Coordinates of C-alpha atoms and ligand atoms in Angstrom, one line a residue:
M49 CA 0.0 0.0 0.0
S50 CA 1.4 3.4 -1.0
K51 CA 2.1 6.0 1.7
P52 CA -1.1 8.0 2.7
Y53 CA -1.3 11.7 2.0
T54 CA -4.0 13.8 3.7
I55 CA -4.9 17.2 2.4
T56 CA -7.7 19.6 3.3
T57 CA -9.0 23.0 2.4
A58 CA -10.6 25.3 5.0
I59 CA -14.3 24.6 5.3
S60 CA -16.3 27.6 4.2
Y61 CA -19.0 29.5 6.0
P62 CA -22.1 28.9 4.0
N63 CA -23.7 32.2 5.0
G64 CA -23.6 33.3 1.4
R65 CA -22.7 31.9 -2.0
P66 CA -19.1 30.9 -2.8
H67 CA -16.8 33.6 -4.3
I68 CA -13.7 33.4 -6.3
G69 CA -11.5 33.2 -3.1
H70 CA -13.2 30.0 -2.2
A71 CA -12.8 28.7 -5.7
Y72 CA -9.1 29.5 -5.7
E73 CA -8.5 27.5 -2.5
V74 CA -10.2 24.4 -3.7
I75 CA -8.6 24.6 -7.1
A76 CA -5.1 24.9 -5.7
T77 CA -5.8 22.1 -3.2
D78 CA -7.3 19.9 -5.9
A79 CA -4.2 20.3 -8.1
I80 CA -2.0 19.2 -5.3
A81 CA -4.3 16.2 -4.4
R82 CA -4.4 15.1 -8.1
F83 CA -0.6 15.5 -8.3
Q84 CA -0.1 13.3 -5.3
R85 CA -2.4 10.6 -6.6
M86 CA -0.5 10.7 -9.9
M87 CA 2.7 10.2 -7.8
G88 CA 1.1 7.0 -6.6
R89 CA 0.0 8.2 -3.1
D90 CA -3.0 7.0 -1.2
V91 CA -4.7 10.4 -1.0
F92 CA -7.5 11.6 1.2
F93 CA -8.8 15.0 0.2
Q94 CA -11.5 16.8 2.2
T95 CA -13.3 20.0 1.8
G96 CA -16.8 21.2 2.9
T97 CA -18.8 23.7 4.9
D98 CA -18.6 25.2 8.4
E99 CA -22.2 25.6 9.4
H100 CA -22.4 26.5 13.0
G101 CA -21.8 29.7 15.0
L102 CA -23.2 33.2 15.5
K103 CA -22.5 34.4 11.9
M104 CA -24.7 31.7 10.5
A105 CA -27.3 32.1 13.2
Q106 CA -27.5 35.9 12.6
T107 CA -27.5 35.6 8.8
A108 CA -30.4 33.1 9.1
R109 CA -32.3 35.4 11.4
G110 CA -31.8 38.3 9.0
R111 CA -33.3 36.2 6.2
N112 CA -36.1 35.0 8.4
M113 CA -35.1 31.4 8.2
E114 CA -33.7 28.6 10.3
P115 CA -29.9 28.2 10.4
R116 CA -30.2 24.7 9.2
A117 CA -32.3 25.7 6.1
L118 CA -29.7 28.4 5.3
A119 CA -26.9 25.9 5.7
D120 CA -28.7 23.4 3.5
E121 CA -29.3 25.9 0.7
M122 CA -25.9 27.5 0.7
S123 CA -23.9 24.4 1.3
G124 CA -25.5 23.1 -1.9
Y125 CA -23.9 26.0 -3.8
F126 CA -20.5 25.2 -2.4
K127 CA -20.8 21.5 -3.3
A128 CA -22.1 22.5 -6.8
M129 CA -19.1 24.8 -7.2
N130 CA -16.7 22.0 -6.3
D131 CA -18.3 19.6 -8.8
G132 CA -18.5 22.3 -11.5
L133 CA -14.8 23.1 -11.1
N134 CA -13.9 19.4 -11.2
I135 CA -12.6 19.2 -7.6
S136 CA -11.6 15.6 -6.9
Y137 CA -12.5 15.7 -3.2
D138 CA -12.9 12.4 -1.4
R139 CA -15.4 13.8 1.1
F140 CA -17.4 17.0 1.2
I141 CA -18.1 17.4 4.9
R142 CA -20.8 19.4 6.5
T143 CA -20.3 20.2 10.1
S144 CA -24.0 19.6 10.8
E145 CA -23.6 15.9 10.0
P146 CA -24.0 13.5 13.0
D147 CA -20.6 11.9 12.7
H148 CA -19.0 15.3 13.0
H149 CA -21.0 16.1 16.2
R150 CA -19.8 12.9 17.6
A151 CA -16.2 13.7 16.8
S152 CA -16.4 17.2 18.3
Q153 CA -17.9 15.9 21.5
A154 CA -15.2 13.2 21.7
I155 CA -12.3 15.7 21.3
W156 CA -14.0 17.9 23.9
Q157 CA -14.1 15.0 26.3
A158 CA -10.5 14.2 25.6
M159 CA -9.5 17.8 26.4
E160 CA -11.6 17.8 29.5
A161 CA -10.1 14.5 30.7
N162 CA -6.7 16.1 30.3
G163 CA -7.7 18.9 32.7
D164 CA -7.7 21.6 30.0
L165 CA -11.3 22.8 30.2
Y166 CA -12.8 24.8 33.0
L167 CA -16.0 26.8 33.5
G168 CA -15.7 30.6 33.9
R169 CA -17.1 33.9 32.7
Y170 CA -16.1 35.5 29.5
E171 CA -15.8 39.2 29.2
G172 CA -14.2 40.6 26.2
W173 CA -14.3 41.6 22.5
Y174 CA -15.9 39.4 19.9
S175 CA -16.1 39.8 16.1
V176 CA -19.1 37.9 14.6
R177 CA -17.7 38.3 11.1
D178 CA -14.4 36.6 12.0
E179 CA -16.0 34.4 14.7
A180 CA -13.0 35.4 16.8
F181 CA -12.1 36.8 20.2
Y182 CA -9.6 39.7 20.4
D183 CA -7.5 41.3 23.1
E184 CA -8.1 45.0 23.7
K185 CA -4.5 45.7 22.5
E186 CA -5.2 44.3 19.1
L187 CA -8.0 46.6 18.3
T188 CA -8.2 49.8 16.3
E189 CA -10.9 52.5 16.2
G190 CA -13.0 53.1 13.1
E191 CA -15.7 55.6 12.3
G192 CA -17.8 56.8 15.2
G193 CA -15.5 55.2 17.7
Q194 CA -16.5 51.7 16.5
K195 CA -13.8 49.2 17.7
L196 CA -12.4 47.1 14.9
S197 CA -10.5 43.8 14.8
P198 CA -7.1 43.5 13.1
Q199 CA -9.1 42.2 10.1
G200 CA -11.1 45.5 10.1
T201 CA -14.4 43.9 11.2
P202 CA -16.5 45.4 14.0
V203 CA -16.2 43.8 17.5
E204 CA -18.7 43.9 20.3
W205 CA -18.3 43.6 24.1
T206 CA -19.5 40.2 25.2
V207 CA -20.2 38.9 28.7
E208 CA -21.3 35.3 29.3
E209 CA -20.7 32.1 31.2
S210 CA -18.3 30.1 29.2
W211 CA -16.0 27.1 29.2
F212 CA -12.4 27.9 28.8
F213 CA -9.5 26.0 27.2
R214 CA -6.2 26.3 29.0
L215 CA -4.4 27.7 26.0
S216 CA -1.9 29.5 28.2
A217 CA -0.5 26.2 29.2
Y218 CA 0.5 25.5 25.6
Q219 CA 2.7 28.5 24.9
Q220 CA 6.0 26.7 25.3
K221 CA 4.8 23.5 23.7
L222 CA 3.8 25.5 20.6
L223 CA 7.1 27.3 20.4
D224 CA 8.8 24.0 20.7
L225 CA 6.7 22.6 17.8
Y226 CA 7.6 25.6 15.6
A227 CA 11.2 25.1 16.4
S228 CA 11.3 21.3 15.9
Q229 CA 9.1 21.4 12.8
P230 CA 10.3 24.5 10.9
D231 CA 7.9 23.7 7.9
F232 CA 4.9 23.5 10.2
I233 CA 3.8 27.0 9.2
Q234 CA 4.3 28.0 5.6
P235 CA 5.2 30.4 3.9
D236 CA 7.9 31.7 6.3
S237 CA 6.5 35.2 6.6
R238 CA 3.4 33.7 8.2
R239 CA 5.5 31.6 10.5
N240 CA 7.3 34.6 11.8
E241 CA 4.0 36.4 12.4
I242 CA 2.6 33.5 14.4
M243 CA 5.8 33.0 16.4
R244 CA 5.7 36.7 17.5
F245 CA 2.1 36.3 18.5
V246 CA 2.8 33.2 20.6
E247 CA 5.9 34.7 22.2
G248 CA 3.7 37.6 23.3
G249 CA 1.8 35.2 25.6
L250 CA -1.4 33.3 25.3
S251 CA -4.6 33.9 27.2
D252 CA -7.0 31.0 27.8
L253 CA -9.6 30.7 25.1
S254 CA -13.4 30.9 25.6
V255 CA -14.7 27.7 23.9
S256 CA -18.4 27.7 24.5
R257 CA -21.4 30.0 24.1
T258 CA -24.7 30.2 25.9
S259 CA -26.4 33.1 24.0
F260 CA -27.5 30.9 21.1
D261 CA -27.9 27.2 20.4
W262 CA -26.9 26.7 16.8
G263 CA -23.8 24.5 17.3
V264 CA -22.5 21.2 18.8
K265 CA -23.8 20.7 22.3
V266 CA -21.1 20.7 25.0
P267 CA -21.3 17.2 26.6
G268 CA -22.8 17.3 30.1
S269 CA -23.3 21.1 30.1
D270 CA -26.8 22.1 29.3
G271 CA -27.2 25.4 27.6
H272 CA -23.7 25.5 26.2
V273 CA -22.7 25.0 22.5
M274 CA -19.1 24.8 21.4
Y275 CA -17.4 27.9 20.1
V276 CA -17.6 27.4 16.3
W277 CA -13.9 27.1 15.8
V278 CA -13.6 24.1 18.1
D279 CA -16.0 22.1 16.0
A280 CA -14.8 23.6 12.7
L281 CA -11.2 22.5 13.2
T282 CA -12.3 19.1 14.3
N283 CA -13.8 18.5 10.8
Y284 CA -10.3 17.4 9.7
I285 CA -10.3 14.4 12.0
T286 CA -14.0 13.6 11.6
G287 CA -13.2 12.8 8.0
C288 CA -10.3 10.6 9.1
G289 CA -12.5 8.4 11.2
Y290 CA -12.2 10.0 14.7
P291 CA -13.2 8.7 17.2
D292 CA -14.7 5.4 16.1
D293 CA -12.6 4.1 13.2
A294 CA -9.1 3.5 14.5
E295 CA -8.0 1.8 11.2
R296 CA -8.9 4.8 9.2
M297 CA -7.3 7.2 11.7
A298 CA -4.1 5.1 11.5
R299 CA -4.1 5.5 7.8
Y300 CA -4.9 9.2 7.4
W301 CA -4.2 10.9 10.7
S302 CA -1.3 9.2 12.3
E303 CA 1.9 10.3 14.2
G304 CA 4.3 11.6 11.6
G305 CA 1.7 11.3 8.8
D306 CA 1.8 13.4 5.7
I307 CA -1.1 15.8 6.6
T308 CA -1.4 19.2 5.0
H309 CA -4.0 22.0 5.6
I310 CA -4.4 24.5 2.8
I311 CA -6.0 27.7 4.2
G312 CA -6.1 31.4 3.6
K313 CA -3.8 33.8 5.4
D314 CA -6.6 35.3 7.6
I315 CA -7.1 32.0 9.5
V316 CA -3.5 30.9 10.1
R317 CA -3.7 31.7 13.8
F318 CA -6.6 29.3 14.3
H319 CA -4.8 26.5 12.5
T320 CA -1.3 26.9 14.0
V321 CA -2.1 28.0 17.5
Y322 CA -5.5 26.7 18.6
W323 CA -5.6 23.6 16.5
P324 CA -2.3 22.0 17.5
A325 CA -3.0 23.0 21.1
F326 CA -6.4 21.2 21.0
L327 CA -4.7 18.1 19.4
M328 CA -1.9 18.0 22.0
S329 CA -4.5 18.3 24.7
A330 CA -6.5 15.4 23.3
R331 CA -3.3 13.4 22.7
L332 CA -3.8 13.2 19.0
P333 CA -1.3 13.5 16.2
L334 CA -0.5 16.9 14.7
P335 CA -0.6 17.8 11.0
K336 CA 2.7 18.1 9.2
Q337 CA 2.1 21.4 7.6
V338 CA -0.3 24.4 7.5
F339 CA 0.0 26.5 4.3
G340 CA -1.5 30.0 4.4
H341 CA -2.2 31.1 0.8
G342 CA -2.7 34.7 -0.1
F343 CA -5.8 36.6 -1.0
L344 CA -7.3 37.0 -4.4
L345 CA -8.1 40.6 -5.3
N346 CA -10.4 42.0 -8.0
R347 CA -8.1 44.2 -10.1
G348 CA -6.0 44.7 -7.0
E349 CA -9.0 45.6 -4.8
K350 CA -10.4 43.7 -1.9
M351 CA -13.7 42.0 -2.9
S352 CA -16.7 43.2 -0.9
K353 CA -20.4 43.1 -1.3
S354 CA -20.6 46.9 -0.9
L355 CA -18.1 47.5 -3.7
G356 CA -20.2 45.1 -5.8
N357 CA -17.0 43.4 -7.1
V358 CA -17.5 39.9 -5.8
A359 CA -17.0 37.5 -8.7
D360 CA -19.1 34.4 -9.0
P361 CA -16.6 31.7 -9.9
M362 CA -19.1 29.6 -11.8
E363 CA -19.9 32.6 -14.0
L364 CA -16.2 32.9 -14.8
A365 CA -15.9 29.2 -15.5
E366 CA -18.9 29.3 -17.8
R367 CA -17.5 32.2 -19.7
F368 CA -13.9 31.2 -20.0
G369 CA -13.9 27.4 -19.3
V370 CA -13.2 25.5 -16.2
D371 CA -9.6 24.5 -17.2
Q372 CA -8.9 28.0 -18.3
L373 CA -9.9 29.4 -14.9
R374 CA -8.0 26.7 -13.1
Y375 CA -4.9 27.3 -15.2
F376 CA -5.1 31.1 -14.8
L377 CA -5.4 31.0 -11.0
L378 CA -2.6 28.5 -10.5
S379 CA -0.2 30.1 -13.0
E380 CA -0.8 33.7 -12.4
V381 CA -0.6 33.8 -8.6
T382 CA 2.5 32.6 -6.7
F383 CA 1.1 30.3 -4.1
G384 CA 1.4 32.1 -0.8
N385 CA 1.2 35.7 -2.2
D386 CA -1.8 37.8 -2.9
G387 CA -2.9 37.9 -6.5
S388 CA -5.2 39.9 -8.8
Y389 CA -7.7 38.7 -11.3
S390 CA -9.7 40.3 -14.1
A391 CA -11.4 39.1 -17.2
E392 CA -8.6 40.5 -19.4
A393 CA -5.9 38.7 -17.4
I394 CA -7.8 35.4 -17.7
V395 CA -8.2 35.8 -21.4
A396 CA -4.6 36.9 -21.9
R397 CA -3.1 34.1 -19.9
S398 CA -5.3 31.4 -21.5
N399 CA -4.6 32.6 -25.0
S400 CA -0.9 33.0 -24.6
D401 CA -0.1 29.7 -22.8
L402 CA -2.9 27.3 -23.6
A403 CA -4.2 28.4 -27.0
N404 CA -1.1 29.8 -28.7
S405 CA 1.7 27.8 -27.1
F406 CA 0.5 24.4 -26.0
G407 CA -2.7 24.0 -28.0
N408 CA -1.2 25.2 -31.2
L409 CA 1.8 22.9 -30.7
A410 CA -0.5 19.9 -30.3
Q411 CA -2.9 20.9 -33.0
R412 CA -0.1 21.5 -35.6
T413 CA 1.7 18.3 -34.9
L414 CA -1.3 16.0 -34.7
S415 CA -3.1 17.4 -37.7
F416 CA 0.1 17.1 -39.7
I417 CA 0.4 13.4 -38.7
A418 CA -3.3 12.7 -39.4
K419 CA -3.0 14.3 -42.8
N420 CA 0.4 13.2 -44.1
L421 CA 0.7 9.8 -42.5
E422 CA -3.0 9.0 -42.7
G423 CA -3.0 8.8 -38.9
R424 CA -0.3 6.1 -38.7
L425 CA 2.1 6.9 -36.0
P426 CA 5.5 8.3 -37.2
W427 CA 8.4 5.9 -37.0
G428 CA 11.0 7.5 -34.8
G429 CA 13.8 5.0 -35.2
S430 CA 15.5 6.2 -38.4
S431 CA 17.9 8.9 -37.2
E432 CA 18.1 10.4 -33.8
T433 CA 19.9 13.7 -33.8
R434 CA 21.4 15.8 -31.1
E435 CA 18.4 18.1 -31.3
D436 CA 16.0 15.2 -30.7
I437 CA 17.8 14.0 -27.7
E438 CA 18.2 17.5 -26.3
L439 CA 14.5 18.2 -26.7
L440 CA 13.3 15.1 -25.0
S441 CA 15.8 15.5 -22.2
T442 CA 14.7 19.2 -21.7
V443 CA 11.1 18.0 -21.5
R444 CA 11.9 15.3 -19.0
R445 CA 14.1 17.6 -16.9
E446 CA 11.3 20.3 -16.7
I447 CA 8.8 17.7 -15.8
V448 CA 11.0 16.5 -13.0
S449 CA 11.2 20.1 -11.8
L450 CA 7.4 20.4 -12.0
E451 CA 7.2 17.3 -9.8
S452 CA 9.4 18.7 -7.1
E453 CA 7.7 22.1 -7.3
F454 CA 4.2 20.6 -6.9
A455 CA 5.5 18.4 -4.1
S456 CA 6.7 21.5 -2.2
L457 CA 3.4 23.4 -2.8
A458 CA 4.7 25.8 -5.5
P459 CA 2.3 25.1 -8.3
S460 CA 3.0 28.3 -10.2
D461 CA 6.7 27.4 -10.4
G462 CA 5.7 23.9 -11.6
I463 CA 3.6 25.5 -14.4
Q464 CA 6.6 27.7 -15.3
S465 CA 8.7 24.6 -15.7
W466 CA 6.1 23.1 -17.9
M467 CA 5.8 26.2 -20.0
R468 CA 9.6 26.2 -20.5
A469 CA 9.3 22.7 -22.0
V470 CA 6.4 23.8 -24.2
F471 CA 8.5 26.7 -25.5
A472 CA 11.4 24.3 -26.2
C473 CA 9.0 22.1 -28.3
N474 CA 7.8 25.2 -30.2
A475 CA 11.4 26.2 -30.9
Y476 CA 12.2 22.7 -32.0
I477 CA 9.2 22.4 -34.4
D478 CA 10.2 25.8 -36.0
A479 CA 13.8 24.8 -36.4
Q480 CA 13.1 21.3 -37.7
A481 CA 10.2 22.4 -39.9
P482 CA 8.8 19.0 -40.6
W483 CA 6.5 20.5 -43.3
S484 CA 9.5 21.3 -45.5
L485 CA 11.0 17.8 -44.9
R486 CA 7.9 16.1 -46.3
K487 CA 9.3 16.1 -49.9
T488 CA 13.1 16.3 -49.2
D489 CA 13.5 13.8 -46.4
P490 CA 10.4 11.9 -45.3
A491 CA 12.3 9.6 -42.9
R492 CA 13.6 12.6 -41.0
M493 CA 10.2 14.2 -41.0
E494 CA 8.8 11.1 -39.3
A495 CA 11.6 11.1 -36.8
V496 CA 10.8 14.7 -35.9
L497 CA 7.1 14.0 -35.6
A498 CA 7.8 11.0 -33.4
V499 CA 9.9 13.2 -31.0
L500 CA 7.1 15.7 -30.9
Y501 CA 4.4 13.1 -30.3
V502 CA 6.4 11.8 -27.3
A503 CA 7.0 15.3 -26.0
I504 CA 3.3 16.3 -26.3
G505 CA 2.1 13.1 -24.6
E506 CA 4.5 13.7 -21.7
L507 CA 3.5 17.3 -21.4
A508 CA -0.2 16.4 -21.4
V509 CA 0.3 13.9 -18.6
A510 CA 2.4 16.4 -16.6
I511 CA -0.2 19.1 -16.6
L512 CA -3.2 16.8 -15.7
P513 CA -3.4 18.1 -12.1
V514 CA -4.1 21.6 -13.4
I515 CA -6.3 21.1 -16.5
P516 CA -7.6 17.6 -16.1
T517 CA -10.4 17.8 -18.7
S518 CA -8.5 19.2 -21.6
A519 CA -5.3 17.2 -20.8
N520 CA -7.4 14.0 -20.7
A521 CA -9.1 14.9 -23.9
L522 CA -5.7 15.3 -25.6
L523 CA -4.4 12.1 -24.1
D524 CA -7.5 10.3 -25.5
Q525 CA -6.6 11.7 -28.9
L526 CA -3.0 10.6 -28.5
G527 CA -4.2 7.1 -27.5
I528 CA -2.3 7.1 -24.2
P529 CA -4.2 4.6 -21.9
P530 CA -5.5 5.8 -18.5
N531 CA -3.3 3.5 -16.5
I532 CA -0.1 5.3 -17.5
R533 CA -1.5 8.8 -17.1
N534 CA 0.8 9.4 -14.1
Y535 CA 4.4 10.4 -13.4
Q536 CA 5.6 6.8 -13.2
G537 CA 3.8 6.0 -16.5
L538 CA 5.8 8.8 -18.2
R539 CA 8.9 6.7 -17.7
S540 CA 7.5 3.7 -19.6
Q541 CA 8.1 2.9 -23.2
W542 CA 4.6 4.0 -24.0
Y543 CA 5.2 5.4 -27.5
Q544 CA 6.8 2.1 -28.6
A545 CA 3.8 0.2 -27.3
L546 CA 1.4 2.5 -29.3
V547 CA 3.4 2.0 -32.5
E548 CA 3.3 -1.8 -32.0
Q549 CA -0.4 -1.7 -31.5
S550 CA -0.7 0.3 -34.7
F551 CA -2.7 3.0 -33.0
T552 CA -4.3 5.4 -35.5
L553 CA -4.6 9.0 -34.9
T554 CA -7.8 10.7 -36.0
P555 CA -7.8 14.4 -37.0
P556 CA -7.6 16.3 -33.7
K557 CA -10.2 18.7 -32.4
P558 CA -8.8 22.0 -31.1
L559 CA -8.8 21.9 -27.3
F560 CA -8.2 25.5 -26.3
P561 CA -10.3 28.0 -28.3
R562 CA -8.9 31.5 -28.4
L563 CA -10.9 33.5 -25.9
E564 CA -12.2 37.0 -26.7
L565 CA -13.5 39.8 -24.5
P566 CA -16.7 41.6 -25.4
V567 CA -15.8 45.1 -26.9
E568 CA -16.9 47.0 -23.8
E569 CA -14.5 45.1 -21.6
A570 CA -11.5 45.0 -23.9
Ligands
ME8_732 O1 -12.7 31.2 7.4 N1 -8.9 35.1 -1.6 O2 -14.5 30.4 6.2 P1 -14.6 31.4 5.0 C1 -8.4 33.8 -1.3 N2 -15.1 28.8 8.1 N3 -8.9 33.1 -0.3 C2 -10.0 33.6 0.4 C3 -10.5 34.8 0.1 C4 -10.0 35.6 -0.9 N4 -10.4 36.8 -1.3 N5 -11.5 35.1 1.0 C5 -11.6 34.0 1.8 C6 -13.7 30.4 7.2 N6 -10.7 33.1 1.5 C7 -13.9 29.4 8.3 C8 -12.8 28.3 8.1 S1 -11.6 26.0 8.7 C9 -11.6 24.9 10.0 C10 -12.8 27.1 9.1 C11 -10.4 31.8 2.1 O3 -15.8 31.0 4.2 C12 -10.2 31.9 3.6 O4 -8.9 32.4 3.9 O5 -14.6 32.8 5.5 C13 -10.5 30.5 4.0 O6 -9.3 29.7 3.9 C14 -11.5 30.0 3.0 O7 -11.5 30.9 2.0 C15 -12.9 29.9 3.7 O8 -13.2 31.2 4.2

């Protein structure tokens, strides 16, 4: 059995419809999950919706509906977005599901058994939008004296009886964790920020609420529901079988396991301070890495409902294509940094890389073979030149780079490596000019076409995690069987096997149409 790999996105608040930031996170995580599967790993990939808490309860009240009905409606949009964007999740979890309630109560009881929970009275600042407590010293003042959180959201003074988690007892243990596992928080800038925060001292955390009841019930404490982040973070182990399925836990959530959380930069504190402290308290294994990606901005501006610039990812996907959107988001934005998107940028990127460079390379080569060799595969054995060997070794070298870049969560670098290989193929086809060899040296023409066929097949396999539908369609045209569409398969003698089976190529259909912007947007 191959080594397990667990990867998760944050679970989204379904208090509204998904936006492009949500799409970005699931697309990036999906590409990494697909990549790891193609490396032969036993992957568990989970995403879903975070349905409890005051924000959901208030939004539902504002719409005159029950929180559960709001969650049902909106969670459906998140699931539909995942399916529409071709996200290969293994589980779409909803925190309102019974097994998740059971897991949350079990981790609570484990923390309680460890002496880390006590009943007290909370008095302090709370932001409903962030579902977060803040210290006075973190706040700023906005218009009309309104106190604001570091995220710029309004906070309100809250007083209620509450259970507390002894977070203060974990300061040193957390600092030891960051020191012994330097990659635990990535990228490094976020790690530094969290280390400063923990070094500044940790207060105990209020972990239950009594002013509303939309949440997981605190075991043995009537009237208390868990603070939404306690149950939200627990979703990761619910999906791994906690607390009932020990076999599944051993597979996907074990000591030293390869467990990665992909989340946005605004919630790194919850994942790298609270979550490992809860897990340590419950004597459960820790994740290996938390990666805080950047934010996606609309033409450089923060998206907000009041600015009216919140893009619907499904609308963009319908307009430009799912793979085009996936490719754009992963290539344009360095993973970890903020990035900007606009219709022009999607069109420009898709046209230059997918339509003009890769699509055109495949289209030119395959239609030439279909036409001039009647679909018979070119015979490559006649004369291998230095240029042929060089091209294939460039392609393979760049694919090996792509592999290590995807493995270290740098998909935009991986795509750049891939594009360098595509450029090398285009330079090769121009220099070798197979169309002018047709009359003068047909054997050499075939050798050139065979080299290109191999290169295109390998490039199509390599880019599968990013543009699965189009790359698979191309691989179907090329006759490359599904069982070798992975990084190991690239190293097999697949071309030889296709020639021996007398595979015939039918005239190809273009895979990446040139996109255009309506006049008013251009
Ligand atoms: O934070 N660009 O849910 P959420 C990129 N329920 N990513 C963005 C973004 C943007 N403009 N806006 C949001 C929550 N995100 C909690 C998580 S996990 C146990 C609980 C990211 O719906 C955000 O950083 O507000 C987060 O990772 C995810 O979208 C869900 O955000």
